[in-house]
Amino acid sequence: MATEEAGSALSFHPMDQFIVKPLFGDGPINWYTPTNVTLWMALAVVGIYLLLVVGTRGRAVIPTRMQSIAELAYGFVHKMVEDVTGKDGLRYFPYIFTLFMFIVFANFLGLLPRAFTPTSHIAVTAVLAMAVFLTVTILGFVKNGAAFLGLFWVSSAPLALRPVLALIELISYFVRPVSHSIRLAGNMMAGHAVIKVFAGFAAVAVISPLSIVAITAMYGLEILVSFIQAYVFTILTCVYLKDALHPHH
Protein backbone atom coordinates (compact mmCIF):
# COMPACT_ATOMS: atom_id res chain seq x y z
CA MET A 1 0.00 0.00 0.00
CA ALA A 2 2.83 2.39 0.91
CA THR A 3 4.51 1.61 -2.40
CA GLU A 4 1.32 2.39 -4.29
CA GLU A 5 0.88 5.69 -2.42
CA ALA A 6 4.48 6.70 -3.15
CA GLY A 7 4.01 5.78 -6.79
CA SER A 8 0.87 7.89 -7.04
CA ALA A 9 2.65 10.79 -5.32
CA LEU A 10 5.37 10.69 -7.95
CA SER A 11 2.90 10.32 -10.81
CA PHE A 12 3.55 13.42 -12.90
CA HIS A 13 3.96 14.10 -16.58
CA PRO A 14 6.46 16.90 -17.27
CA MET A 15 5.75 16.94 -21.01
CA ASP A 16 2.00 17.53 -20.63
CA GLN A 17 2.67 21.26 -20.35
CA PHE A 18 3.66 21.32 -24.03
CA ILE A 19 0.42 19.81 -25.35
CA VAL A 20 -1.37 22.09 -27.81
CA LYS A 21 -5.02 22.43 -26.81
CA PRO A 22 -7.94 24.28 -28.39
CA LEU A 23 -9.17 27.25 -26.41
CA PHE A 24 -12.81 26.36 -26.94
CA GLY A 25 -14.11 22.81 -26.77
CA ASP A 26 -12.25 19.55 -27.28
CA GLY A 27 -12.59 19.08 -31.03
CA PRO A 28 -9.85 18.54 -33.59
CA ILE A 29 -7.22 21.22 -34.10
CA ASN A 30 -7.15 22.76 -37.57
CA TRP A 31 -4.95 25.54 -38.90
CA TYR A 32 -7.62 28.11 -37.98
CA THR A 33 -8.39 26.75 -34.48
CA PRO A 34 -7.53 29.15 -31.63
CA THR A 35 -5.20 27.27 -29.28
CA ASN A 36 -3.12 27.94 -26.20
CA VAL A 37 -0.19 28.56 -28.56
CA THR A 38 -2.00 31.33 -30.45
CA LEU A 39 -3.25 32.82 -27.19
CA TRP A 40 0.22 33.22 -25.70
CA MET A 41 1.71 34.44 -28.96
CA ALA A 42 -1.03 37.06 -29.06
CA LEU A 43 -0.27 38.03 -25.46
CA ALA A 44 3.40 38.42 -26.43
CA VAL A 45 2.38 40.81 -29.21
CA VAL A 46 0.16 42.74 -26.81
CA GLY A 47 3.02 42.97 -24.33
CA ILE A 48 5.35 44.32 -27.01
CA TYR A 49 2.73 46.90 -28.00
CA LEU A 50 2.27 48.02 -24.41
CA LEU A 51 6.02 48.41 -23.91
CA LEU A 52 7.07 49.99 -27.20
CA VAL A 53 3.98 52.03 -28.08
CA VAL A 54 2.06 52.77 -24.91
CA GLY A 55 5.14 52.89 -22.69
CA THR A 56 6.98 55.38 -24.90
CA ARG A 57 4.18 57.60 -26.18
CA GLY A 58 5.06 60.34 -23.70
CA ARG A 59 8.63 60.60 -25.08
CA ALA A 60 9.70 62.14 -21.79
CA VAL A 61 13.13 63.73 -21.49
CA ILE A 62 13.41 61.93 -18.16
CA PRO A 63 12.07 58.52 -19.20
CA THR A 64 9.67 56.43 -17.18
CA ARG A 65 10.58 52.87 -16.28
CA MET A 66 8.78 51.45 -19.28
CA GLN A 67 10.34 53.98 -21.62
CA SER A 68 13.77 53.20 -20.17
CA ILE A 69 13.30 49.47 -20.79
CA ALA A 70 12.10 50.14 -24.34
CA GLU A 71 15.08 52.42 -25.05
CA LEU A 72 17.52 49.88 -23.60
CA ALA A 73 16.07 47.12 -25.76
CA TYR A 74 16.16 49.33 -28.85
CA GLY A 75 19.75 50.41 -28.24
CA PHE A 76 20.89 46.87 -27.41
CA VAL A 77 19.59 45.37 -30.66
CA HIS A 78 20.59 48.39 -32.75
CA LYS A 79 24.20 48.09 -31.56
CA MET A 80 24.16 44.34 -32.19
CA VAL A 81 22.99 44.79 -35.77
CA GLU A 82 25.50 47.55 -36.45
CA ASP A 83 28.43 45.67 -34.90
CA VAL A 84 27.75 42.41 -36.76
CA THR A 85 26.42 43.54 -40.15
CA GLY A 86 27.84 47.05 -40.45
CA LYS A 87 26.04 50.27 -41.35
CA ASP A 88 24.41 48.75 -44.43
CA GLY A 89 22.64 46.19 -42.25
CA LEU A 90 20.79 48.81 -40.23
CA ARG A 91 18.04 49.08 -42.83
CA TYR A 92 16.96 45.59 -41.73
CA PHE A 93 16.98 46.54 -38.05
CA PRO A 94 13.15 46.68 -37.70
CA TYR A 95 12.81 43.02 -38.74
CA ILE A 96 15.58 41.84 -36.41
CA PHE A 97 14.26 43.96 -33.54
CA THR A 98 10.80 42.46 -34.03
CA LEU A 99 12.25 38.95 -33.87
CA PHE A 100 14.16 39.73 -30.68
CA MET A 101 11.22 41.32 -28.89
CA PHE A 102 8.79 38.55 -29.86
CA ILE A 103 11.12 35.79 -28.65
CA VAL A 104 11.97 37.63 -25.42
CA PHE A 105 8.33 38.23 -24.56
CA ALA A 106 7.25 34.71 -25.50
CA ASN A 107 10.06 33.26 -23.39
CA PHE A 108 9.39 35.40 -20.33
CA LEU A 109 5.61 35.06 -20.45
CA GLY A 110 6.12 31.30 -20.52
CA LEU A 111 7.67 31.55 -17.05
CA LEU A 112 4.39 32.71 -15.52
CA PRO A 113 2.40 30.10 -13.57
CA ARG A 114 -0.07 28.18 -15.76
CA ALA A 115 1.38 29.86 -18.86
CA PHE A 116 2.34 28.27 -22.16
CA THR A 117 5.69 28.85 -23.90
CA PRO A 118 5.20 29.10 -27.70
CA THR A 119 8.95 29.05 -28.32
CA SER A 120 9.16 25.57 -26.77
CA HIS A 121 7.43 24.23 -29.91
CA ILE A 122 9.50 23.48 -32.97
CA ALA A 123 6.52 24.46 -35.14
CA VAL A 124 6.86 28.06 -33.92
CA THR A 125 10.65 28.31 -33.94
CA ALA A 126 10.88 26.57 -37.32
CA VAL A 127 8.65 29.22 -38.89
CA LEU A 128 10.85 31.97 -37.41
CA ALA A 129 14.02 30.22 -38.58
CA MET A 130 12.68 29.54 -42.08
CA ALA A 131 11.59 33.15 -42.40
CA VAL A 132 15.15 34.24 -41.58
CA PHE A 133 16.65 31.65 -43.93
CA LEU A 134 14.45 32.61 -46.89
CA THR A 135 14.87 36.33 -46.22
CA VAL A 136 18.67 36.28 -46.16
CA THR A 137 18.89 33.87 -49.11
CA ILE A 138 16.62 35.96 -51.33
CA LEU A 139 18.36 39.12 -50.17
CA GLY A 140 21.75 37.59 -50.94
CA PHE A 141 20.81 36.87 -54.54
CA VAL A 142 19.02 40.20 -54.98
CA LYS A 143 21.98 42.20 -53.65
CA ASN A 144 24.79 40.16 -55.18
CA GLY A 145 23.34 38.07 -57.99
CA ALA A 146 25.42 35.01 -58.83
CA ALA A 147 28.26 36.44 -56.73
CA PHE A 148 26.28 35.29 -53.68
CA LEU A 149 27.50 31.78 -54.48
CA GLY A 150 30.94 33.01 -53.47
CA LEU A 151 29.76 32.36 -49.91
CA PHE A 152 30.35 28.66 -50.56
CA TRP A 153 33.69 29.01 -52.35
CA VAL A 154 36.62 29.27 -49.94
CA SER A 155 39.14 31.05 -52.14
CA SER A 156 41.81 31.07 -49.43
CA ALA A 157 41.95 27.25 -49.33
CA PRO A 158 44.13 25.11 -51.64
CA LEU A 159 42.52 24.63 -55.03
CA ALA A 160 42.17 20.86 -54.61
CA LEU A 161 40.19 21.30 -51.38
CA ARG A 162 37.86 24.02 -52.60
CA PRO A 163 35.21 21.72 -54.16
CA VAL A 164 35.06 19.62 -50.97
CA LEU A 165 34.83 22.71 -48.79
CA ALA A 166 32.17 24.15 -51.08
CA LEU A 167 30.05 21.02 -50.57
CA ILE A 168 30.52 21.25 -46.80
CA GLU A 169 29.63 24.95 -46.83
CA LEU A 170 26.52 24.23 -48.91
CA ILE A 171 25.32 21.51 -46.55
CA SER A 172 25.98 23.66 -43.48
CA TYR A 173 24.08 26.53 -45.11
CA PHE A 174 20.93 24.45 -45.60
CA VAL A 175 21.22 23.05 -42.07
CA ARG A 176 21.04 26.58 -40.67
CA PRO A 177 17.24 26.74 -40.21
CA VAL A 178 17.28 23.34 -38.49
CA SER A 179 19.92 24.28 -35.92
CA HIS A 180 18.48 27.79 -35.62
CA SER A 181 15.05 26.47 -34.65
CA ILE A 182 16.03 23.41 -32.59
CA ARG A 183 18.42 25.39 -30.40
CA LEU A 184 15.69 27.74 -29.22
CA ALA A 185 12.90 25.17 -28.88
CA GLY A 186 15.13 22.57 -27.24
CA ASN A 187 16.47 24.92 -24.59
CA MET A 188 13.06 26.27 -23.68
CA MET A 189 11.46 22.83 -23.55
CA ALA A 190 14.29 21.28 -21.50
CA GLY A 191 14.26 23.97 -18.83
CA HIS A 192 10.50 23.87 -18.33
CA ALA A 193 10.50 20.07 -18.23
CA VAL A 194 13.20 20.00 -15.54
CA ILE A 195 11.25 22.48 -13.40
CA LYS A 196 8.16 20.28 -13.70
CA VAL A 197 10.17 17.21 -12.66
CA PHE A 198 11.46 18.99 -9.55
CA ALA A 199 7.91 20.17 -8.82
CA GLY A 200 6.73 16.56 -8.95
CA PHE A 201 9.24 15.57 -6.28
CA ALA A 202 8.00 18.41 -4.06
CA ALA A 203 5.04 16.17 -3.19
CA VAL A 204 7.37 13.84 -1.29
CA ALA A 205 7.74 15.28 2.20
CA VAL A 206 11.24 13.96 2.80
CA ILE A 207 12.81 15.71 -0.18
CA SER A 208 10.37 18.58 -0.68
CA PRO A 209 12.72 21.25 0.82
CA LEU A 210 15.50 20.18 -1.53
CA SER A 211 13.03 20.13 -4.40
CA ILE A 212 11.88 23.68 -3.65
CA VAL A 213 15.48 24.89 -3.61
CA ALA A 214 16.09 23.14 -6.96
CA ILE A 215 12.95 24.70 -8.46
CA THR A 216 14.03 28.18 -7.31
CA ALA A 217 17.52 27.69 -8.78
CA MET A 218 16.15 26.35 -12.06
CA TYR A 219 13.65 29.19 -12.29
CA GLY A 220 16.43 31.72 -11.88
CA LEU A 221 18.45 29.91 -14.53
CA GLU A 222 15.45 29.87 -16.87
CA ILE A 223 15.12 33.65 -16.56
CA LEU A 224 18.70 33.94 -17.76
CA VAL A 225 18.23 31.30 -20.48
CA SER A 226 15.09 33.05 -21.76
CA PHE A 227 17.09 36.17 -22.51
CA ILE A 228 20.20 34.36 -23.75
CA GLN A 229 18.25 32.26 -26.23
CA ALA A 230 16.57 35.35 -27.66
CA TYR A 231 20.00 36.96 -27.93
CA VAL A 232 21.53 33.88 -29.62
CA PHE A 233 18.68 33.62 -32.13
CA THR A 234 19.01 37.32 -32.94
CA ILE A 235 22.77 37.46 -33.25
CA LEU A 236 22.76 34.38 -35.50
CA THR A 237 20.21 36.19 -37.66
CA CYS A 238 22.65 39.11 -37.84
CA VAL A 239 25.48 36.75 -38.84
CA TYR A 240 23.36 35.24 -41.60
CA LEU A 241 22.40 38.72 -42.76
CA LYS A 242 26.07 39.68 -42.88
CA ASP A 243 26.74 36.66 -45.11
CA ALA A 244 23.97 37.81 -47.44
CA LEU A 245 25.33 41.35 -47.64
CA HIS A 246 29.01 40.35 -47.85
CA PRO A 247 29.17 36.78 -49.20
CA HIS A 248 32.85 36.59 -50.09
CA HIS A 249 35.18 34.61 -47.85
Coordinates of C-alpha atoms in Angstrom, one line a residue:
M1 CA 0.0 0.0 0.0
A2 CA 2.8 2.4 0.9
T3 CA 4.5 1.6 -2.4
E4 CA 1.3 2.4 -4.3
E5 CA 0.9 5.7 -2.4
A6 CA 4.5 6.7 -3.1
G7 CA 4.0 5.8 -6.8
S8 CA 0.9 7.9 -7.0
A9 CA 2.7 10.8 -5.3
L10 CA 5.4 10.7 -8.0
S11 CA 2.9 10.3 -10.8
F12 CA 3.6 13.4 -12.9
H13 CA 4.0 14.1 -16.6
P14 CA 6.5 16.9 -17.3
M15 CA 5.8 16.9 -21.0
D16 CA 2.0 17.5 -20.6
Q17 CA 2.7 21.3 -20.3
F18 CA 3.7 21.3 -24.0
I19 CA 0.4 19.8 -25.3
V20 CA -1.4 22.1 -27.8
K21 CA -5.0 22.4 -26.8
P22 CA -7.9 24.3 -28.4
L23 CA -9.2 27.3 -26.4
F24 CA -12.8 26.4 -26.9
G25 CA -14.1 22.8 -26.8
D26 CA -12.3 19.6 -27.3
G27 CA -12.6 19.1 -31.0
P28 CA -9.8 18.5 -33.6
I29 CA -7.2 21.2 -34.1
N30 CA -7.1 22.8 -37.6
W31 CA -5.0 25.5 -38.9
Y32 CA -7.6 28.1 -38.0
T33 CA -8.4 26.7 -34.5
P34 CA -7.5 29.1 -31.6
T35 CA -5.2 27.3 -29.3
N36 CA -3.1 27.9 -26.2
V37 CA -0.2 28.6 -28.6
T38 CA -2.0 31.3 -30.5
L39 CA -3.3 32.8 -27.2
W40 CA 0.2 33.2 -25.7
M41 CA 1.7 34.4 -29.0
A42 CA -1.0 37.1 -29.1
L43 CA -0.3 38.0 -25.5
A44 CA 3.4 38.4 -26.4
V45 CA 2.4 40.8 -29.2
V46 CA 0.2 42.7 -26.8
G47 CA 3.0 43.0 -24.3
I48 CA 5.4 44.3 -27.0
Y49 CA 2.7 46.9 -28.0
L50 CA 2.3 48.0 -24.4
L51 CA 6.0 48.4 -23.9
L52 CA 7.1 50.0 -27.2
V53 CA 4.0 52.0 -28.1
V54 CA 2.1 52.8 -24.9
G55 CA 5.1 52.9 -22.7
T56 CA 7.0 55.4 -24.9
R57 CA 4.2 57.6 -26.2
G58 CA 5.1 60.3 -23.7
R59 CA 8.6 60.6 -25.1
A60 CA 9.7 62.1 -21.8
V61 CA 13.1 63.7 -21.5
I62 CA 13.4 61.9 -18.2
P63 CA 12.1 58.5 -19.2
T64 CA 9.7 56.4 -17.2
R65 CA 10.6 52.9 -16.3
M66 CA 8.8 51.4 -19.3
Q67 CA 10.3 54.0 -21.6
S68 CA 13.8 53.2 -20.2
I69 CA 13.3 49.5 -20.8
A70 CA 12.1 50.1 -24.3
E71 CA 15.1 52.4 -25.1
L72 CA 17.5 49.9 -23.6
A73 CA 16.1 47.1 -25.8
Y74 CA 16.2 49.3 -28.8
G75 CA 19.8 50.4 -28.2
F76 CA 20.9 46.9 -27.4
V77 CA 19.6 45.4 -30.7
H78 CA 20.6 48.4 -32.7
K79 CA 24.2 48.1 -31.6
M80 CA 24.2 44.3 -32.2
V81 CA 23.0 44.8 -35.8
E82 CA 25.5 47.5 -36.5
D83 CA 28.4 45.7 -34.9
V84 CA 27.7 42.4 -36.8
T85 CA 26.4 43.5 -40.1
G86 CA 27.8 47.1 -40.5
K87 CA 26.0 50.3 -41.3
D88 CA 24.4 48.7 -44.4
G89 CA 22.6 46.2 -42.3
L90 CA 20.8 48.8 -40.2
R91 CA 18.0 49.1 -42.8
Y92 CA 17.0 45.6 -41.7
F93 CA 17.0 46.5 -38.0
P94 CA 13.2 46.7 -37.7
Y95 CA 12.8 43.0 -38.7
I96 CA 15.6 41.8 -36.4
F97 CA 14.3 44.0 -33.5
T98 CA 10.8 42.5 -34.0
L99 CA 12.3 38.9 -33.9
F100 CA 14.2 39.7 -30.7
M101 CA 11.2 41.3 -28.9
F102 CA 8.8 38.6 -29.9
I103 CA 11.1 35.8 -28.7
V104 CA 12.0 37.6 -25.4
F105 CA 8.3 38.2 -24.6
A106 CA 7.3 34.7 -25.5
N107 CA 10.1 33.3 -23.4
F108 CA 9.4 35.4 -20.3
L109 CA 5.6 35.1 -20.5
G110 CA 6.1 31.3 -20.5
L111 CA 7.7 31.5 -17.1
L112 CA 4.4 32.7 -15.5
P113 CA 2.4 30.1 -13.6
R114 CA -0.1 28.2 -15.8
A115 CA 1.4 29.9 -18.9
F116 CA 2.3 28.3 -22.2
T117 CA 5.7 28.9 -23.9
P118 CA 5.2 29.1 -27.7
T119 CA 8.9 29.0 -28.3
S120 CA 9.2 25.6 -26.8
H121 CA 7.4 24.2 -29.9
I122 CA 9.5 23.5 -33.0
A123 CA 6.5 24.5 -35.1
V124 CA 6.9 28.1 -33.9
T125 CA 10.6 28.3 -33.9
A126 CA 10.9 26.6 -37.3
V127 CA 8.6 29.2 -38.9
L128 CA 10.8 32.0 -37.4
A129 CA 14.0 30.2 -38.6
M130 CA 12.7 29.5 -42.1
A131 CA 11.6 33.2 -42.4
V132 CA 15.2 34.2 -41.6
F133 CA 16.6 31.7 -43.9
L134 CA 14.5 32.6 -46.9
T135 CA 14.9 36.3 -46.2
V136 CA 18.7 36.3 -46.2
T137 CA 18.9 33.9 -49.1
I138 CA 16.6 36.0 -51.3
L139 CA 18.4 39.1 -50.2
G140 CA 21.8 37.6 -50.9
F141 CA 20.8 36.9 -54.5
V142 CA 19.0 40.2 -55.0
K143 CA 22.0 42.2 -53.7
N144 CA 24.8 40.2 -55.2
G145 CA 23.3 38.1 -58.0
A146 CA 25.4 35.0 -58.8
A147 CA 28.3 36.4 -56.7
F148 CA 26.3 35.3 -53.7
L149 CA 27.5 31.8 -54.5
G150 CA 30.9 33.0 -53.5
L151 CA 29.8 32.4 -49.9
F152 CA 30.4 28.7 -50.6
W153 CA 33.7 29.0 -52.4
V154 CA 36.6 29.3 -49.9
S155 CA 39.1 31.0 -52.1
S156 CA 41.8 31.1 -49.4
A157 CA 41.9 27.3 -49.3
P158 CA 44.1 25.1 -51.6
L159 CA 42.5 24.6 -55.0
A160 CA 42.2 20.9 -54.6
L161 CA 40.2 21.3 -51.4
R162 CA 37.9 24.0 -52.6
P163 CA 35.2 21.7 -54.2
V164 CA 35.1 19.6 -51.0
L165 CA 34.8 22.7 -48.8
A166 CA 32.2 24.2 -51.1
L167 CA 30.1 21.0 -50.6
I168 CA 30.5 21.2 -46.8
E169 CA 29.6 24.9 -46.8
L170 CA 26.5 24.2 -48.9
I171 CA 25.3 21.5 -46.5
S172 CA 26.0 23.7 -43.5
Y173 CA 24.1 26.5 -45.1
F174 CA 20.9 24.5 -45.6
V175 CA 21.2 23.0 -42.1
R176 CA 21.0 26.6 -40.7
P177 CA 17.2 26.7 -40.2
V178 CA 17.3 23.3 -38.5
S179 CA 19.9 24.3 -35.9
H180 CA 18.5 27.8 -35.6
S181 CA 15.1 26.5 -34.7
I182 CA 16.0 23.4 -32.6
R183 CA 18.4 25.4 -30.4
L184 CA 15.7 27.7 -29.2
A185 CA 12.9 25.2 -28.9
G186 CA 15.1 22.6 -27.2
N187 CA 16.5 24.9 -24.6
M188 CA 13.1 26.3 -23.7
M189 CA 11.5 22.8 -23.5
A190 CA 14.3 21.3 -21.5
G191 CA 14.3 24.0 -18.8
H192 CA 10.5 23.9 -18.3
A193 CA 10.5 20.1 -18.2
V194 CA 13.2 20.0 -15.5
I195 CA 11.3 22.5 -13.4
K196 CA 8.2 20.3 -13.7
V197 CA 10.2 17.2 -12.7
F198 CA 11.5 19.0 -9.5
A199 CA 7.9 20.2 -8.8
G200 CA 6.7 16.6 -8.9
F201 CA 9.2 15.6 -6.3
A202 CA 8.0 18.4 -4.1
A203 CA 5.0 16.2 -3.2
V204 CA 7.4 13.8 -1.3
A205 CA 7.7 15.3 2.2
V206 CA 11.2 14.0 2.8
I207 CA 12.8 15.7 -0.2
S208 CA 10.4 18.6 -0.7
P209 CA 12.7 21.3 0.8
L210 CA 15.5 20.2 -1.5
S211 CA 13.0 20.1 -4.4
I212 CA 11.9 23.7 -3.7
V213 CA 15.5 24.9 -3.6
A214 CA 16.1 23.1 -7.0
I215 CA 13.0 24.7 -8.5
T216 CA 14.0 28.2 -7.3
A217 CA 17.5 27.7 -8.8
M218 CA 16.2 26.3 -12.1
Y219 CA 13.6 29.2 -12.3
G220 CA 16.4 31.7 -11.9
L221 CA 18.4 29.9 -14.5
E222 CA 15.5 29.9 -16.9
I223 CA 15.1 33.6 -16.6
L224 CA 18.7 33.9 -17.8
V225 CA 18.2 31.3 -20.5
S226 CA 15.1 33.1 -21.8
F227 CA 17.1 36.2 -22.5
I228 CA 20.2 34.4 -23.7
Q229 CA 18.3 32.3 -26.2
A230 CA 16.6 35.4 -27.7
Y231 CA 20.0 37.0 -27.9
V232 CA 21.5 33.9 -29.6
F233 CA 18.7 33.6 -32.1
T234 CA 19.0 37.3 -32.9
I235 CA 22.8 37.5 -33.2
L236 CA 22.8 34.4 -35.5
T237 CA 20.2 36.2 -37.7
C238 CA 22.7 39.1 -37.8
V239 CA 25.5 36.7 -38.8
Y240 CA 23.4 35.2 -41.6
L241 CA 22.4 38.7 -42.8
K242 CA 26.1 39.7 -42.9
D243 CA 26.7 36.7 -45.1
A244 CA 24.0 37.8 -47.4
L245 CA 25.3 41.3 -47.6
H246 CA 29.0 40.4 -47.8
P247 CA 29.2 36.8 -49.2
H248 CA 32.9 36.6 -50.1
H249 CA 35.2 34.6 -47.8

